[in-house]
Amino acid sequence: MVSAAGKICLVTGATSGTGYVTALELAWSGATVVVLARNAQKAARTRDEIIATTGNTHVDTLICDLSEMAQVRHAAEEFKERFRTLDILINNAGGVVKPPRRTSEGLEAMFAGNYLGHFFLTELLLDELKASGNARVINVSSIAHRTAKIDFESIHPNASHWGGYGQSKLAQILFTYELADRLKGDGVTVNALHPGAVKSGFTAEFRTGLSGVIVALSDALIGISPEEGASTILYLAVSSEVTGTTGRYFVKSKEKTSSRRSRDIALRRRLWRESQDILREVGVGELS
Ligand SMILES: NC(=O)c1ccc[n+]([C@@H]2O[C@H](COP(=O)([O-])OP(=O)(O)OC[C@H]3O[C@@H](n4cnc5c(N)ncnc54)[C@H](OP(=O)(O)O)[C@@H]3O)[C@@H](O)[C@H]2O)c1
């Protein structure tokens, strides 16, 4: 059982898998939990289930497809109308989009949904995070970042589903390290993690082809439950062992070294600038 009593927590992708378990555990411990989901029915069902299971009525929903930047801005505005502070932001939503596609705003869907939407959401909620005085941002990345690179020439088109997925997860770690540096002294820590090979909605996506065989084998040999997958997220969200720890990458609740590329300072600064440029091009406004 974790303790986040009295904290305000926002969990993206809380309708299934590790996000659901994370939201449930935080609610059990007495936190106010905001479930951010792209599907209104699933969001309502998740909220009702969490309330019925835990008896904690402080569970709220925000509807937002994180791959659509106008929706992200709207969700952040709604959050600000309801809450003045944010103590724990868990950027968990994500997955593989197969075949790769563009969003209505012309962005590659995995880069947008797994990374850029979280980048934008976090930036929009910085004042509320700072107002907490002791906030934690947790970015759920993946071991898939290890072999990935950022292809600035073709962030939008043509990424293969695995290539695009790895790129989005590498972007999340680069973002983690850059944001952690920018927020030093502001009372906000930022860390990333790989949850393990979790048997969840993520692996259920792969039922055919070579990826289906690989994922089925991985599930059978090393697959873990969403509860086990959520344990590193919850550790980073509430454990006193990581109070003040920032700009780190964790696997199985232990600090690990992420890929060499993810630690490239010039790359992460370029990604930050390019992310701002993309948001400007999409027309959702300026960021500091
Ligand atoms: N499972 C693994 O083996 C594994 C390994 C490494 C990393 N991860 C990462 O762990 C995180 C959680 O995955 P999981 O295993 O729990 O998978 P999951 O059961 O498929 O859950 C993914 C969640 O993200 C939501 N989501 C996806 N794209 C979204 C978008 N554009 N906007 C809003 N919500 C969106 C999904 O919503 P819907 O219910 O609407 O689909 C769902 O709630 C993901 O970031 C994933 O990349 C998973």
mmCIF file with all atom_site columns, N, CA, C and O in Angstrom, residues 115 119 123 139 171-184 190 246-248 262-273:
data_model
loop_
_atom_site.group_PDB
_atom_site.id
_atom_site.type_symbol
_atom_site.label_atom_id
_atom_site.label_alt_id
_atom_site.label_comp_id
_atom_site.label_asym_id
_atom_site.label_entity_id
_atom_site.label_seq_id
_atom_site.pdbx_PDB_ins_code
_atom_site.Cartn_x
_atom_site.Cartn_y
_atom_site.Cartn_z
_atom_site.occupancy
_atom_site.B_iso_or_equiv
_atom_site.pdbx_formal_charge
_atom_site.auth_seq_id
_atom_site.auth_comp_id
_atom_site.auth_asym_id
_atom_site.auth_atom_id
_atom_site.pdbx_PDB_model_num
ATOM 1   N N  . TYR A 1 115 ? 4.850  11.164 -26.568 1.00 0.00 ? 115 TYR A N  1
ATOM 2   C CA . TYR A 1 115 ? 5.805  12.166 -26.087 1.00 0.00 ? 115 TYR A CA 1
ATOM 3   C C  . TYR A 1 115 ? 5.264  13.602 -26.098 1.00 0.00 ? 115 TYR A C  1
ATOM 4   O O  . TYR A 1 115 ? 5.140  14.243 -25.055 1.00 0.00 ? 115 TYR A O  1
ATOM 5   N N  . PHE A 1 119 ? 4.796  16.309 -23.104 1.00 0.00 ? 119 PHE A N  1
ATOM 6   C CA . PHE A 1 119 ? 5.666  17.504 -23.025 1.00 0.00 ? 119 PHE A CA 1
ATOM 7   C C  . PHE A 1 119 ? 4.793  18.749 -22.848 1.00 0.00 ? 119 PHE A C  1
ATOM 8   O O  . PHE A 1 119 ? 5.017  19.568 -21.959 1.00 0.00 ? 119 PHE A O  1
ATOM 9   N N  . GLU A 1 123 ? 4.308  21.163 -19.505 1.00 0.00 ? 123 GLU A N  1
ATOM 10  C CA . GLU A 1 123 ? 4.645  22.591 -19.596 1.00 0.00 ? 123 GLU A CA 1
ATOM 11  C C  . GLU A 1 123 ? 3.457  23.461 -19.184 1.00 0.00 ? 123 GLU A C  1
ATOM 12  O O  . GLU A 1 123 ? 3.622  24.452 -18.479 1.00 0.00 ? 123 GLU A O  1
ATOM 13  N N  . ASN A 1 139 ? 7.705  10.015 -15.878 1.00 0.00 ? 139 ASN A N  1
ATOM 14  C CA . ASN A 1 139 ? 7.488  9.727  -17.293 1.00 0.00 ? 139 ASN A CA 1
ATOM 15  C C  . ASN A 1 139 ? 7.708  8.241  -17.564 1.00 0.00 ? 139 ASN A C  1
ATOM 16  O O  . ASN A 1 139 ? 8.807  7.724  -17.351 1.00 0.00 ? 139 ASN A O  1
ATOM 17  N N  . ALA A 1 171 ? 12.467 10.147 -26.801 1.00 0.00 ? 171 ALA A N  1
ATOM 18  C CA . ALA A 1 171 ? 12.121 11.562 -26.616 1.00 0.00 ? 171 ALA A CA 1
ATOM 19  C C  . ALA A 1 171 ? 11.662 11.814 -25.183 1.00 0.00 ? 171 ALA A C  1
ATOM 20  O O  . ALA A 1 171 ? 12.004 12.832 -24.571 1.00 0.00 ? 171 ALA A O  1
ATOM 21  N N  . GLN A 1 172 ? 10.923 10.868 -24.620 1.00 0.00 ? 172 GLN A N  1
ATOM 22  C CA . GLN A 1 172 ? 10.426 11.049 -23.253 1.00 0.00 ? 172 GLN A CA 1
ATOM 23  C C  . GLN A 1 172 ? 11.582 11.107 -22.241 1.00 0.00 ? 172 GLN A C  1
ATOM 24  O O  . GLN A 1 172 ? 11.513 11.851 -21.260 1.00 0.00 ? 172 GLN A O  1
ATOM 25  N N  . ILE A 1 173 ? 12.629 10.332 -22.485 1.00 0.00 ? 173 ILE A N  1
ATOM 26  C CA . ILE A 1 173 ? 13.764 10.363 -21.538 1.00 0.00 ? 173 ILE A CA 1
ATOM 27  C C  . ILE A 1 173 ? 14.572 11.647 -21.728 1.00 0.00 ? 173 ILE A C  1
ATOM 28  O O  . ILE A 1 173 ? 14.978 12.295 -20.754 1.00 0.00 ? 173 ILE A O  1
ATOM 29  N N  . LEU A 1 174 ? 14.788 12.040 -22.982 1.00 0.00 ? 174 LEU A N  1
ATOM 30  C CA . LEU A 1 174 ? 15.495 13.306 -23.235 1.00 0.00 ? 174 LEU A CA 1
ATOM 31  C C  . LEU A 1 174 ? 14.737 14.456 -22.569 1.00 0.00 ? 174 LEU A C  1
ATOM 32  O O  . LEU A 1 174 ? 15.340 15.335 -21.945 1.00 0.00 ? 174 LEU A O  1
ATOM 33  N N  . PHE A 1 175 ? 13.432 14.445 -22.678 1.00 0.00 ? 175 PHE A N  1
ATOM 34  C CA . PHE A 1 175 ? 12.570 15.458 -22.061 1.00 0.00 ? 175 PHE A CA 1
ATOM 35  C C  . PHE A 1 175 ? 12.711 15.419 -20.537 1.00 0.00 ? 175 PHE A C  1
ATOM 36  O O  . PHE A 1 175 ? 12.836 16.453 -19.872 1.00 0.00 ? 175 PHE A O  1
ATOM 37  N N  . THR A 1 176 ? 12.747 14.210 -19.981 1.00 0.00 ? 176 THR A N  1
ATOM 38  C CA . THR A 1 176 ? 12.889 14.046 -18.518 1.00 0.00 ? 176 THR A CA 1
ATOM 39  C C  . THR A 1 176 ? 14.149 14.744 -18.026 1.00 0.00 ? 176 THR A C  1
ATOM 40  O O  . THR A 1 176 ? 14.114 15.519 -17.058 1.00 0.00 ? 176 THR A O  1
ATOM 41  N N  . TYR A 1 177 ? 15.268 14.481 -18.696 1.00 0.00 ? 177 TYR A N  1
ATOM 42  C CA . TYR A 1 177 ? 16.550 15.021 -18.225 1.00 0.00 ? 177 TYR A CA 1
ATOM 43  C C  . TYR A 1 177 ? 16.604 16.546 -18.386 1.00 0.00 ? 177 TYR A C  1
ATOM 44  O O  . TYR A 1 177 ? 17.105 17.257 -17.533 1.00 0.00 ? 177 TYR A O  1
ATOM 45  N N  . GLU A 1 178 ? 16.075 17.031 -19.516 1.00 0.00 ? 178 GLU A N  1
ATOM 46  C CA . GLU A 1 178 ? 16.103 18.478 -19.756 1.00 0.00 ? 178 GLU A CA 1
ATOM 47  C C  . GLU A 1 178 ? 15.192 19.202 -18.762 1.00 0.00 ? 178 GLU A C  1
ATOM 48  O O  . GLU A 1 178 ? 15.575 20.216 -18.168 1.00 0.00 ? 178 GLU A O  1
ATOM 49  N N  . LEU A 1 179 ? 13.995 18.660 -18.554 1.00 0.00 ? 179 LEU A N  1
ATOM 50  C CA . LEU A 1 179 ? 13.053 19.309 -17.633 1.00 0.00 ? 179 LEU A CA 1
ATOM 51  C C  . LEU A 1 179 ? 13.594 19.276 -16.203 1.00 0.00 ? 179 LEU A C  1
ATOM 52  O O  . LEU A 1 179 ? 13.483 20.254 -15.457 1.00 0.00 ? 179 LEU A O  1
ATOM 53  N N  . ALA A 1 180 ? 14.202 18.155 -15.826 1.00 0.00 ? 180 ALA A N  1
ATOM 54  C CA . ALA A 1 180 ? 14.771 18.043 -14.467 1.00 0.00 ? 180 ALA A CA 1
ATOM 55  C C  . ALA A 1 180 ? 15.796 19.152 -14.248 1.00 0.00 ? 180 ALA A C  1
ATOM 56  O O  . ALA A 1 180 ? 15.798 19.809 -13.199 1.00 0.00 ? 180 ALA A O  1
ATOM 57  N N  . ASP A 1 181 ? 16.641 19.386 -15.242 1.00 0.00 ? 181 ASP A N  1
ATOM 58  C CA . ASP A 1 181 ? 17.649 20.456 -15.126 1.00 0.00 ? 181 ASP A CA 1
ATOM 59  C C  . ASP A 1 181 ? 16.990 21.825 -15.018 1.00 0.00 ? 181 ASP A C  1
ATOM 60  O O  . ASP A 1 181 ? 17.371 22.646 -14.205 1.00 0.00 ? 181 ASP A O  1
ATOM 61  N N  . ARG A 1 182 ? 15.990 22.046 -15.871 1.00 0.00 ? 182 ARG A N  1
ATOM 62  C CA . ARG A 1 182 ? 15.327 23.361 -15.878 1.00 0.00 ? 182 ARG A CA 1
ATOM 63  C C  . ARG A 1 182 ? 14.588 23.643 -14.574 1.00 0.00 ? 182 ARG A C  1
ATOM 64  O O  . ARG A 1 182 ? 14.379 24.798 -14.232 1.00 0.00 ? 182 ARG A O  1
ATOM 65  N N  . LEU A 1 183 ? 14.151 22.577 -13.886 1.00 0.00 ? 183 LEU A N  1
ATOM 66  C CA . LEU A 1 183 ? 13.335 22.787 -12.679 1.00 0.00 ? 183 LEU A CA 1
ATOM 67  C C  . LEU A 1 183 ? 14.126 22.665 -11.379 1.00 0.00 ? 183 LEU A C  1
ATOM 68  O O  . LEU A 1 183 ? 13.531 22.677 -10.300 1.00 0.00 ? 183 LEU A O  1
ATOM 69  N N  . LYS A 1 184 ? 15.457 22.533 -11.495 1.00 0.00 ? 184 LYS A N  1
ATOM 70  C CA . LYS A 1 184 ? 16.250 22.430 -10.262 1.00 0.00 ? 184 LYS A CA 1
ATOM 71  C C  . LYS A 1 184 ? 16.012 23.680 -9.412  1.00 0.00 ? 184 LYS A C  1
ATOM 72  O O  . LYS A 1 184 ? 16.069 24.794 -9.902  1.00 0.00 ? 184 LYS A O  1
ATOM 73  N N  . VAL A 1 190 ? 11.755 15.204 -11.582 1.00 0.00 ? 190 VAL A N  1
ATOM 74  C CA . VAL A 1 190 ? 11.299 14.588 -12.832 1.00 0.00 ? 190 VAL A CA 1
ATOM 75  C C  . VAL A 1 190 ? 12.131 13.329 -13.088 1.00 0.00 ? 190 VAL A C  1
ATOM 76  O O  . VAL A 1 190 ? 13.367 13.410 -13.179 1.00 0.00 ? 190 VAL A O  1
ATOM 77  N N  . THR A 1 246 ? 16.216 13.516 -8.964  1.00 0.00 ? 246 THR A N  1
ATOM 78  C CA . THR A 1 246 ? 15.640 14.062 -10.209 1.00 0.00 ? 246 THR A CA 1
ATOM 79  C C  . THR A 1 246 ? 16.563 13.807 -11.395 1.00 0.00 ? 246 THR A C  1
ATOM 80  O O  . THR A 1 246 ? 17.785 13.676 -11.228 1.00 0.00 ? 246 THR A O  1
ATOM 81  N N  . GLY A 1 247 ? 15.940 13.695 -12.575 1.00 0.00 ? 247 GLY A N  1
ATOM 82  C CA . GLY A 1 247 ? 16.727 13.495 -13.788 1.00 0.00 ? 247 GLY A CA 1
ATOM 83  C C  . GLY A 1 247 ? 17.343 12.108 -13.869 1.00 0.00 ? 247 GLY A C  1
ATOM 84  O O  . GLY A 1 247 ? 18.455 11.942 -14.366 1.00 0.00 ? 247 GLY A O  1
ATOM 85  N N  . ARG A 1 248 ? 16.615 11.095 -13.401 1.00 0.00 ? 248 ARG A N  1
ATOM 86  C CA . ARG A 1 248 ? 17.147 9.716  -13.395 1.00 0.00 ? 248 ARG A CA 1
ATOM 87  C C  . ARG A 1 248 ? 16.186 8.781  -14.123 1.00 0.00 ? 248 ARG A C  1
ATOM 88  O O  . ARG A 1 248 ? 15.011 9.092  -14.313 1.00 0.00 ? 248 ARG A O  1
ATOM 89  N N  . SER A 1 262 ? 20.327 8.979  -25.106 1.00 0.00 ? 262 SER A N  1
ATOM 90  C CA . SER A 1 262 ? 19.360 9.675  -24.229 1.00 0.00 ? 262 SER A CA 1
ATOM 91  C C  . SER A 1 262 ? 20.068 10.661 -23.305 1.00 0.00 ? 262 SER A C  1
ATOM 92  O O  . SER A 1 262 ? 19.427 11.545 -22.732 1.00 0.00 ? 262 SER A O  1
ATOM 93  N N  . ARG A 1 263 ? 21.426 10.479 -23.156 1.00 0.00 ? 263 ARG A N  1
ATOM 94  C CA . ARG A 1 263 ? 22.164 11.370 -22.247 1.00 0.00 ? 263 ARG A CA 1
ATOM 95  C C  . ARG A 1 263 ? 22.917 12.459 -23.002 1.00 0.00 ? 263 ARG A C  1
ATOM 96  O O  . ARG A 1 263 ? 23.739 13.167 -22.439 1.00 0.00 ? 263 ARG A O  1
ATOM 97  N N  . ASP A 1 264 ? 22.609 12.590 -24.288 1.00 0.00 ? 264 ASP A N  1
ATOM 98  C CA . ASP A 1 264 ? 23.271 13.585 -25.137 1.00 0.00 ? 264 ASP A CA 1
ATOM 99  C C  . ASP A 1 264 ? 22.603 14.958 -24.890 1.00 0.00 ? 264 ASP A C  1
ATOM 100 O O  . ASP A 1 264 ? 21.444 15.180 -25.264 1.00 0.00 ? 264 ASP A O  1
ATOM 101 N N  . ILE A 1 265 ? 23.347 15.844 -24.257 1.00 0.00 ? 265 ILE A N  1
ATOM 102 C CA . ILE A 1 265 ? 22.756 17.127 -23.835 1.00 0.00 ? 265 ILE A CA 1
ATOM 103 C C  . ILE A 1 265 ? 22.357 17.984 -25.046 1.00 0.00 ? 265 ILE A C  1
ATOM 104 O O  . ILE A 1 265 ? 21.293 18.614 -25.059 1.00 0.00 ? 265 ILE A O  1
ATOM 105 N N  . ALA A 1 266 ? 23.194 17.980 -26.087 1.00 0.00 ? 266 ALA A N  1
ATOM 106 C CA . ALA A 1 266 ? 22.856 18.787 -27.275 1.00 0.00 ? 266 ALA A CA 1
ATOM 107 C C  . ALA A 1 266 ? 21.566 18.257 -27.907 1.00 0.00 ? 266 ALA A C  1
ATOM 108 O O  . ALA A 1 266 ? 20.703 19.031 -28.349 1.00 0.00 ? 266 ALA A O  1
ATOM 109 N N  . LEU A 1 267 ? 21.419 16.938 -27.918 1.00 0.00 ? 267 LEU A N  1
ATOM 110 C CA . LEU A 1 267 ? 20.233 16.327 -28.525 1.00 0.00 ? 267 LEU A CA 1
ATOM 111 C C  . LEU A 1 267 ? 18.976 16.713 -27.753 1.00 0.00 ? 267 LEU A C  1
ATOM 112 O O  . LEU A 1 267 ? 17.941 17.057 -28.336 1.00 0.00 ? 267 LEU A O  1
ATOM 113 N N  . ARG A 1 268 ? 19.067 16.674 -26.427 1.00 0.00 ? 268 ARG A N  1
ATOM 114 C CA . ARG A 1 268 ? 17.843 16.966 -25.659 1.00 0.00 ? 268 ARG A CA 1
ATOM 115 C C  . ARG A 1 268 ? 17.467 18.441 -25.774 1.00 0.00 ? 268 ARG A C  1
ATOM 116 O O  . ARG A 1 268 ? 16.291 18.782 -25.784 1.00 0.00 ? 268 ARG A O  1
ATOM 117 N N  . ARG A 1 269 ? 18.475 19.318 -25.907 1.00 0.00 ? 269 ARG A N  1
ATOM 118 C CA . ARG A 1 269 ? 18.150 20.751 -26.081 1.00 0.00 ? 269 ARG A CA 1
ATOM 119 C C  . ARG A 1 269 ? 17.527 20.983 -27.453 1.00 0.00 ? 269 ARG A C  1
ATOM 120 O O  . ARG A 1 269 ? 16.605 21.782 -27.600 1.00 0.00 ? 269 ARG A O  1
ATOM 121 N N  . ARG A 1 270 ? 18.043 20.256 -28.444 1.00 0.00 ? 270 ARG A N  1
ATOM 122 C CA . ARG A 1 270 ? 17.457 20.412 -29.789 1.00 0.00 ? 270 ARG A CA 1
ATOM 123 C C  . ARG A 1 270 ? 16.013 19.901 -29.804 1.00 0.00 ? 270 ARG A C  1
ATOM 124 O O  . ARG A 1 270 ? 15.128 20.534 -30.381 1.00 0.00 ? 270 ARG A O  1
ATOM 125 N N  . LEU A 1 271 ? 15.804 18.771 -29.148 1.00 0.00 ? 271 LEU A N  1
ATOM 126 C CA . LEU A 1 271 ? 14.442 18.221 -29.100 1.00 0.00 ? 271 LEU A CA 1
ATOM 127 C C  . LEU A 1 271 ? 13.491 19.217 -28.440 1.00 0.00 ? 271 LEU A C  1
ATOM 128 O O  . LEU A 1 271 ? 12.358 19.403 -28.889 1.00 0.00 ? 271 LEU A O  1
ATOM 129 N N  . TRP A 1 272 ? 13.956 19.862 -27.378 1.00 0.00 ? 272 TRP A N  1
ATOM 130 C CA . TRP A 1 272 ? 13.113 20.847 -26.689 1.00 0.00 ? 272 TRP A CA 1
ATOM 131 C C  . TRP A 1 272 ? 12.714 21.974 -27.652 1.00 0.00 ? 272 TRP A C  1
ATOM 132 O O  . TRP A 1 272 ? 11.539 22.320 -27.771 1.00 0.00 ? 272 TRP A O  1
ATOM 133 N N  . ARG A 1 273 ? 13.740 22.496 -28.381 1.00 0.00 ? 273 ARG A N  1
ATOM 134 C CA . ARG A 1 273 ? 13.461 23.605 -29.316 1.00 0.00 ? 273 ARG A CA 1
ATOM 135 C C  . ARG A 1 273 ? 12.519 23.158 -30.427 1.00 0.00 ? 273 ARG A C  1
ATOM 136 O O  . ARG A 1 273 ? 11.565 23.835 -30.776 1.00 0.00 ? 273 ARG A O  1
#
